[in-house]
Short mmCIF file of C-alpha atoms in Angstrom, two decimals:
data_model
loop_
_atom_site.label_atom_id
_atom_site.label_comp_id
_atom_site.label_asym_id
_atom_site.label_seq_id
_atom_site.Cartn_x
_atom_site.Cartn_y
_atom_site.Cartn_z
CA MET H 127 -65.28 -90.00 -14.64
CA GLU H 128 -62.66 -92.70 -13.99
CA GLU H 129 -60.64 -91.28 -16.88
CA LEU H 130 -61.06 -87.80 -15.43
CA ARG H 131 -59.92 -88.98 -12.01
CA ALA H 132 -56.77 -90.47 -13.55
CA GLN H 133 -55.69 -86.98 -14.66
CA PHE H 134 -55.03 -85.86 -11.06
CA PRO H 135 -51.94 -87.38 -9.39
CA VAL H 136 -52.94 -86.05 -5.93
CA LEU H 137 -55.89 -88.46 -5.92
CA ASP H 138 -53.45 -91.37 -5.70
CA ARG H 139 -52.48 -90.07 -2.26
CA VAL H 140 -55.55 -88.45 -0.68
CA ALA H 141 -59.30 -88.11 -0.96
CA TYR H 142 -59.38 -84.52 -2.22
CA LEU H 143 -62.61 -82.82 -1.15
CA ASN H 144 -61.62 -79.15 -1.09
CA ALA H 145 -61.93 -77.82 -4.63
CA GLY H 146 -64.04 -75.06 -3.10
CA THR H 147 -60.71 -73.64 -1.91
CA ASN H 148 -58.31 -74.88 -4.59
CA GLY H 149 -59.04 -77.58 -7.12
CA PRO H 150 -56.71 -80.52 -7.75
CA VAL H 151 -54.07 -79.95 -10.44
CA PRO H 152 -54.13 -82.14 -13.56
CA ALA H 153 -50.76 -83.53 -14.62
CA ARG H 154 -51.34 -82.04 -18.05
CA ALA H 155 -51.66 -78.58 -16.52
CA PHE H 156 -48.33 -78.91 -14.74
CA GLU H 157 -46.72 -80.03 -17.98
CA ALA H 158 -48.21 -77.09 -19.89
CA ALA H 159 -46.97 -74.57 -17.31
CA GLU H 160 -43.55 -76.20 -17.30
CA ARG H 161 -43.31 -75.99 -21.10
CA SER H 162 -44.24 -72.33 -21.00
CA LEU H 163 -41.65 -71.55 -18.34
CA ARG H 164 -39.00 -73.48 -20.24
CA GLU H 165 -39.81 -71.54 -23.39
CA GLN H 166 -39.42 -68.29 -21.47
CA LEU H 167 -36.16 -69.53 -19.97
CA GLU H 168 -34.58 -70.72 -23.22
CA GLN H 169 -36.09 -68.43 -25.85
CA GLY H 170 -36.80 -65.23 -23.94
CA ARG H 171 -40.04 -63.32 -23.64
CA SER H 172 -39.55 -59.97 -25.29
CA SER H 173 -40.14 -60.30 -29.02
CA LYS H 174 -43.16 -58.79 -30.75
CA PRO H 175 -44.32 -62.21 -32.08
CA TRP H 176 -44.03 -63.67 -28.57
CA PHE H 177 -46.14 -60.89 -27.08
CA GLU H 178 -48.74 -61.14 -29.85
CA HIS H 179 -48.98 -64.89 -29.21
CA GLN H 180 -49.64 -64.24 -25.51
CA ILE H 181 -52.49 -61.87 -26.38
CA GLU H 182 -53.96 -64.53 -28.67
CA ARG H 183 -53.80 -67.13 -25.91
CA ILE H 184 -55.40 -64.70 -23.44
CA ASP H 185 -58.23 -64.00 -25.88
CA GLU H 186 -58.70 -67.73 -26.50
CA LEU H 187 -59.00 -68.22 -22.74
CA ARG H 188 -61.57 -65.44 -22.53
CA GLU H 189 -63.52 -67.17 -25.29
CA ARG H 190 -63.51 -70.48 -23.43
CA ALA H 191 -64.56 -68.81 -20.17
CA ALA H 192 -67.34 -67.01 -22.05
CA ARG H 193 -68.75 -70.33 -23.24
CA LEU H 194 -68.85 -71.58 -19.65
CA LEU H 195 -70.63 -68.39 -18.59
CA GLY H 196 -73.13 -68.37 -21.44
CA ALA H 197 -71.67 -65.05 -22.60
CA THR H 198 -69.73 -63.66 -25.54
CA THR H 199 -65.97 -63.19 -25.50
CA ALA H 200 -66.36 -59.40 -25.54
CA ASP H 201 -68.23 -59.55 -22.25
CA VAL H 202 -65.48 -61.36 -20.31
CA ALA H 203 -62.31 -59.98 -18.70
CA LEU H 204 -59.51 -61.88 -17.03
CA THR H 205 -58.76 -60.95 -13.44
CA GLY H 206 -56.64 -62.33 -10.63
CA SER H 207 -59.48 -63.83 -8.58
CA THR H 208 -63.15 -63.58 -7.68
CA THR H 209 -62.27 -60.82 -5.21
CA ASP H 210 -60.38 -58.94 -7.93
CA GLY H 211 -63.51 -59.07 -10.05
CA ILE H 212 -65.71 -57.77 -7.24
CA ASN H 213 -63.20 -55.01 -6.53
CA ALA H 214 -63.01 -54.07 -10.21
CA VAL H 215 -66.79 -53.71 -10.39
CA LEU H 216 -67.16 -51.71 -7.17
CA HIS H 217 -64.33 -49.38 -8.15
CA ALA H 218 -65.65 -48.86 -11.69
CA LEU H 219 -69.23 -48.09 -10.68
CA ASP H 220 -70.08 -44.53 -9.69
CA ILE H 221 -71.09 -45.28 -6.11
CA LYS H 222 -72.24 -42.17 -4.29
CA PRO H 223 -72.75 -41.39 -0.60
CA GLY H 224 -75.98 -42.95 0.57
CA ASP H 225 -76.18 -45.58 -2.17
CA GLU H 226 -77.22 -48.81 -0.49
CA ILE H 227 -75.34 -52.05 -1.05
CA LEU H 228 -77.43 -55.05 -0.03
CA THR H 229 -75.63 -58.29 0.77
CA SER H 230 -76.29 -61.53 2.64
CA ASP H 231 -75.20 -63.12 5.88
CA GLU H 232 -73.39 -65.93 4.05
CA GLU H 233 -70.81 -63.95 2.10
CA HIS H 234 -67.11 -64.70 1.92
CA PRO H 235 -64.60 -62.18 3.33
CA GLY H 236 -63.33 -61.79 -0.23
CA VAL H 237 -66.66 -60.13 -1.04
CA LEU H 238 -67.25 -58.36 2.26
CA GLY H 239 -63.85 -56.66 2.08
CA PRO H 240 -64.58 -54.80 -1.18
CA ILE H 241 -68.05 -53.90 0.11
CA ALA H 242 -66.51 -52.44 3.26
CA THR H 243 -64.11 -50.39 1.14
CA ALA H 244 -67.02 -48.97 -0.88
CA ARG H 245 -68.65 -48.02 2.41
CA ASP H 246 -65.56 -46.48 3.92
CA THR H 247 -64.24 -44.62 0.88
CA ARG H 248 -67.34 -43.85 -1.18
CA GLY H 249 -69.94 -43.32 1.52
CA ALA H 250 -72.15 -46.26 0.58
CA THR H 251 -74.44 -47.75 3.19
CA VAL H 252 -74.39 -51.51 3.68
CA ARG H 253 -77.31 -53.67 4.74
CA VAL H 254 -77.06 -57.39 5.50
CA ALA H 255 -80.03 -59.73 5.12
CA PRO H 256 -80.44 -63.49 5.58
CA PHE H 257 -79.39 -65.34 2.42
CA ALA H 258 -82.82 -66.89 1.83
CA ASP H 259 -84.59 -63.56 2.36
CA LEU H 260 -82.33 -61.41 0.23
CA PRO H 261 -84.60 -61.14 -2.85
CA ASP H 262 -87.40 -59.74 -0.69
CA GLU H 263 -85.09 -57.21 0.98
CA VAL H 264 -84.32 -55.05 -2.06
CA GLY H 265 -85.65 -51.59 -1.28
CA GLU H 266 -86.10 -48.28 -3.06
CA PHE H 267 -82.65 -47.09 -1.95
CA THR H 268 -80.83 -50.29 -2.93
CA ARG H 269 -78.35 -49.41 -5.66
CA LEU H 270 -76.40 -52.66 -5.68
CA VAL H 271 -77.00 -56.24 -4.62
CA VAL H 272 -73.71 -58.05 -4.07
CA THR H 273 -74.17 -61.69 -3.18
CA SER H 274 -73.16 -65.26 -3.93
CA HIS H 275 -74.59 -67.32 -6.74
CA VAL H 276 -73.75 -70.37 -4.63
CA SER H 277 -73.12 -69.80 -0.93
CA TRP H 278 -69.61 -70.80 0.11
CA ALA H 279 -70.93 -71.54 3.59
CA THR H 280 -73.88 -73.83 2.86
CA GLY H 281 -74.07 -74.61 -0.84
CA ARG H 282 -77.44 -72.87 -1.16
CA VAL H 283 -78.30 -71.23 -4.49
CA MET H 284 -79.45 -67.63 -4.65
CA ASP H 285 -82.89 -66.98 -6.14
CA CYS H 286 -81.68 -64.57 -8.80
CA GLU H 287 -84.86 -63.99 -10.81
CA PRO H 288 -86.43 -61.50 -8.39
CA LEU H 289 -83.07 -59.78 -7.95
CA ALA H 290 -82.80 -59.28 -11.71
CA ALA H 291 -86.32 -57.85 -11.79
CA SER H 292 -85.70 -55.46 -8.90
CA GLY H 293 -84.04 -52.63 -10.76
CA ALA H 294 -80.88 -52.78 -8.62
CA LEU H 295 -77.56 -53.70 -10.18
CA VAL H 296 -76.76 -57.34 -9.40
CA VAL H 297 -73.19 -58.44 -8.77
CA LEU H 298 -72.75 -62.18 -8.22
CA ASP H 299 -69.87 -63.95 -6.54
CA GLY H 300 -69.45 -67.05 -8.69
CA ALA H 301 -66.50 -68.59 -6.85
CA GLN H 302 -68.55 -71.72 -6.03
CA GLY H 303 -70.50 -71.54 -9.26
CA LEU H 304 -68.31 -71.52 -12.37
CA GLY H 305 -66.99 -75.00 -13.02
CA ALA H 306 -69.13 -76.52 -10.27
CA VAL H 307 -72.66 -75.95 -11.57
CA PRO H 308 -74.12 -74.82 -14.91
CA VAL H 309 -73.91 -71.04 -15.31
CA ASP H 310 -75.88 -68.88 -17.73
CA VAL H 311 -75.45 -65.20 -16.95
CA GLY H 312 -78.33 -64.32 -19.26
CA ALA H 313 -80.71 -66.61 -17.39
CA LEU H 314 -79.40 -65.36 -14.05
CA GLY H 315 -80.06 -61.79 -15.13
CA CYS H 316 -76.99 -60.48 -13.34
CA ASP H 317 -75.02 -57.42 -14.38
CA PHE H 318 -71.66 -58.78 -13.24
CA TYR H 319 -70.45 -62.29 -12.44
CA ALA H 320 -67.02 -62.71 -10.83
CA ALA H 321 -65.47 -66.18 -10.65
CA SER H 322 -62.26 -68.01 -9.81
CA GLY H 323 -59.99 -70.08 -11.99
CA GLN H 324 -58.20 -71.99 -9.23
CA LYS H 325 -61.20 -73.70 -7.68
CA TRP H 326 -63.55 -75.87 -9.75
CA LEU H 327 -61.72 -75.14 -12.99
CA CYS H 328 -58.49 -76.55 -11.50
CA GLY H 329 -56.40 -73.64 -12.73
CA PRO H 330 -53.67 -71.61 -11.04
CA GLY H 331 -54.01 -69.18 -8.20
CA GLY H 332 -54.03 -65.69 -9.64
CA MET H 333 -56.60 -66.40 -12.35
CA GLY H 334 -60.18 -65.16 -12.36
CA TYR H 335 -62.98 -64.40 -14.81
CA LEU H 336 -65.38 -61.46 -14.84
CA TYR H 337 -68.56 -61.12 -16.88
CA ALA H 338 -69.87 -57.59 -17.40
CA ASN H 339 -73.21 -56.53 -18.87
CA PRO H 340 -72.26 -55.00 -22.26
CA GLU H 341 -74.91 -52.31 -21.87
CA LEU H 342 -73.10 -50.95 -18.82
CA VAL H 343 -69.48 -51.26 -19.95
CA PRO H 344 -69.20 -48.19 -22.24
CA GLU H 345 -69.89 -45.87 -19.30
CA LEU H 346 -67.39 -47.51 -16.97
CA PRO H 347 -63.81 -46.34 -16.35
CA ALA H 348 -60.93 -48.76 -16.08
CA PRO H 349 -60.65 -49.49 -12.35
CA TRP H 350 -57.12 -50.84 -12.72
CA SER H 351 -55.92 -48.94 -15.75
CA GLY H 352 -52.86 -49.77 -17.80
CA TYR H 353 -51.67 -51.17 -21.08
CA HIS H 354 -53.97 -54.16 -20.68
CA ALA H 355 -57.08 -51.95 -20.51
CA MET H 356 -56.24 -49.88 -23.60
CA GLU H 357 -57.35 -50.47 -27.15
CA TRP H 358 -54.14 -48.79 -28.28
CA SER H 359 -51.26 -47.38 -26.30
CA GLU H 360 -49.86 -44.77 -28.67
CA GLU H 361 -51.94 -42.06 -27.03
CA ALA H 362 -52.36 -43.44 -23.54
CA LEU H 363 -53.44 -40.12 -22.05
CA VAL H 364 -56.55 -39.99 -24.27
CA PRO H 365 -57.22 -42.69 -22.90
CA ALA H 366 -58.28 -45.18 -25.51
CA LEU H 367 -59.95 -47.83 -23.37
CA GLN H 368 -60.95 -51.21 -24.68
CA PRO H 369 -64.55 -51.01 -25.93
CA ASP H 370 -65.61 -54.14 -24.05
CA ALA H 371 -65.13 -55.93 -20.73
CA ARG H 372 -61.36 -55.96 -21.16
CA ARG H 373 -61.28 -52.45 -19.70
CA LEU H 374 -62.20 -54.11 -16.37
CA ALA H 375 -59.26 -56.52 -16.43
CA THR H 376 -56.76 -56.32 -13.59
CA GLY H 377 -53.66 -56.90 -15.73
CA PHE H 378 -52.08 -59.39 -18.10
CA PRO H 379 -51.94 -62.90 -16.60
CA VAL H 380 -48.54 -64.56 -16.74
CA PRO H 381 -48.07 -66.93 -19.70
CA HIS H 382 -47.58 -70.13 -17.71
CA HIS H 383 -50.82 -69.47 -15.82
CA VAL H 384 -52.64 -69.01 -19.11
CA GLU H 385 -51.28 -72.33 -20.43
CA TRP H 386 -52.11 -74.08 -17.15
CA SER H 387 -55.68 -72.74 -17.41
CA HIS H 388 -56.04 -73.93 -20.99
CA ALA H 389 -54.73 -77.40 -20.15
CA SER H 390 -57.07 -77.78 -17.16
CA LEU H 391 -60.01 -76.76 -19.34
CA ASP H 392 -58.89 -79.33 -21.91
CA VAL H 393 -59.10 -82.04 -19.25
CA LEU H 394 -62.54 -80.97 -18.06
CA GLU H 395 -63.93 -80.48 -21.55
CA GLU H 396 -62.71 -83.90 -22.69
CA ALA H 397 -64.67 -85.42 -19.83
CA GLY H 398 -67.63 -83.23 -20.84
CA ILE H 399 -68.45 -80.12 -18.80
CA ASP H 400 -72.10 -81.10 -18.48
CA ALA H 401 -71.11 -84.58 -17.34
CA VAL H 402 -68.65 -83.14 -14.82
CA HIS H 403 -71.36 -80.87 -13.39
CA THR H 404 -73.89 -83.69 -13.16
CA ALA H 405 -71.49 -86.20 -11.60
CA ALA H 406 -70.32 -83.75 -8.94
CA ILE H 407 -73.78 -82.48 -8.02
CA GLU H 408 -75.20 -86.01 -7.77
CA ALA H 409 -72.23 -87.21 -5.70
CA ALA H 410 -72.67 -84.27 -3.31
CA GLU H 411 -76.31 -85.18 -2.80
CA ARG H 412 -75.36 -88.82 -2.14
CA PHE H 413 -72.84 -87.64 0.44
CA ALA H 414 -75.42 -85.41 2.13
CA ALA H 415 -77.75 -88.43 2.31
CA MET H 416 -74.96 -90.56 3.83
CA LEU H 417 -74.54 -87.95 6.57
CA ARG H 418 -78.26 -87.63 7.26
CA ASP H 419 -78.57 -91.42 7.45
CA ARG H 420 -75.99 -91.31 10.25
CA GLY H 421 -77.77 -88.54 12.12
CA ILE H 422 -75.30 -85.81 11.14
CA PRO H 423 -76.99 -82.41 10.66
CA VAL H 424 -76.45 -81.03 7.17
CA ALA H 425 -76.80 -77.33 6.39
CA ASP H 426 -79.63 -76.38 4.06
CA ARG H 427 -78.22 -76.64 0.56
CA GLY H 428 -79.15 -76.62 -3.12
CA ALA H 429 -78.20 -78.71 -6.14
CA THR H 430 -74.53 -77.81 -5.81
CA THR H 431 -71.18 -79.40 -5.03
CA LEU H 432 -70.82 -78.16 -1.43
CA VAL H 433 -71.94 -80.05 1.66
CA SER H 434 -71.55 -78.37 5.05
CA PHE H 435 -72.24 -80.56 8.06
CA GLU H 436 -72.23 -80.12 11.81
CA VAL H 437 -69.57 -81.86 13.88
CA PRO H 438 -68.06 -81.10 17.28
CA ASP H 439 -64.95 -78.93 16.87
CA PRO H 440 -65.00 -78.50 13.05
CA GLU H 441 -61.38 -77.33 12.97
CA GLY H 442 -60.20 -80.34 14.92
CA PHE H 443 -62.35 -82.62 12.79
CA SER H 444 -60.83 -81.22 9.60
CA GLN H 445 -57.38 -81.99 10.97
CA LYS H 446 -58.48 -85.50 11.96
CA ALA H 447 -59.81 -86.02 8.43
CA SER H 448 -56.48 -84.82 7.04
CA ASP H 449 -54.68 -87.32 9.24
CA GLN H 450 -56.86 -89.99 7.61
CA GLY H 451 -55.95 -88.80 4.11
CA ILE H 452 -59.16 -86.81 3.51
CA VAL H 453 -58.83 -83.14 2.57
CA ILE H 454 -61.76 -80.92 3.61
CA ARG H 455 -62.02 -77.57 5.41
CA PHE H 456 -63.79 -76.03 8.37
CA LEU H 457 -65.73 -72.77 8.25
CA PRO H 458 -64.53 -70.19 10.82
CA SER H 459 -67.20 -68.94 13.24
CA ARG H 460 -69.67 -71.54 11.97
CA PRO H 461 -70.48 -75.00 13.35
CA TRP H 462 -69.70 -76.78 10.08
CA ALA H 463 -67.02 -78.66 8.28
CA ARG H 464 -67.35 -78.43 4.50
CA ALA H 465 -66.76 -81.02 1.81
CA SER H 466 -66.38 -79.86 -1.78
CA VAL H 467 -67.44 -82.87 -3.82
CA GLY H 468 -65.96 -83.14 -7.31
CA ALA H 469 -66.68 -85.41 -10.23
CA TRP H 470 -63.30 -86.98 -9.47
CA ASN H 471 -64.37 -88.22 -6.02
CA THR H 472 -65.53 -91.78 -5.43
CA ASP H 473 -68.36 -93.05 -3.27
CA GLU H 474 -65.80 -94.98 -1.23
CA GLU H 475 -64.12 -91.67 -0.30
CA LEU H 476 -67.46 -90.13 0.60
CA GLN H 477 -68.37 -93.16 2.70
CA ARG H 478 -65.11 -92.88 4.64
CA LEU H 479 -65.73 -89.23 5.43
CA ALA H 480 -69.33 -89.89 6.48
CA GLU H 481 -68.21 -92.64 8.84
CA LEU H 482 -65.51 -90.39 10.29
CA ALA H 483 -68.12 -87.70 10.94
CA ALA H 484 -70.42 -90.23 12.62
CA ALA H 485 -67.58 -91.41 14.84
CA ALA H 486 -66.76 -87.82 15.83
CA ALA H 487 -70.41 -87.11 16.68
CA GLY H 488 -70.67 -90.32 18.68
CA ALA H 489 -67.54 -89.52 20.68
CA ALA H 490 -68.76 -86.04 21.61
#
């Protein structure tokens, strides 16, 4: 993990504990993006071989994402974000008036927004249940369950087994899952899993990954149709959609973002993805224990990388932490500040943040 930490120049300057928003950028990723941009600048970007190479690199990235998801390459599409993936799914599915969408009280606005659009434009009904109770709330009219794999607010893990057995379609927000904790979409039993590239995978903004159940894909339209969603373009009005999850893609990612994503995955894979997961999850639990030892309330959480803790004025506390060279975030409308603990963080950094939280609580 010391070698992994050395890959991120920002860690020489600050204690970076906000990968749950955007992960730190490896130097190698910057260099890869810069090389790609220079190639485009000096050699152009319009030849047939150049375009074919970009498609190859996109497919290679889909293959690597599929391994992280426990899926096959055919079942993975590239999107622009977790929210893009959720939107793609909700627009592709034939949602009818009265279909119930069940969600939890710990969902991110990036998920709630697409749900609200399905309600307002397709006539779906929306029901919100407590996160922990969600599996027991699936009813006979529930068509879709749209919820987090890992809660962005608390770090709790959804009990997915009963959801998968319920008969409803299950759409998981994996923004705080992929790259942070082990993911196996088969074991989760979900129909769709939307994730981000810029968070725990340390990739660029504008990159996301979407798993789609291959049994459902053939009946789905392309929600964001175009050249990228077609198997061939000669007869685009047919249309000849891709036979797999690629029909759900939201466009072609730009080349320098693809190369950045590959380079960041290289860094994480060289450290060992399993080792990165384990180190981050164990460090987060140590940090939660440090807080509890100091009398700081910690939100109920699972074996994840997020630790939300109660402090007076979370927004002000986050700014105070920033002033001390510690990057975290506060959660609007909730009493918590949130630390996103990565494998690249040290116990000394965690100790500093725990002591700062204790001082803030003592001064209140």
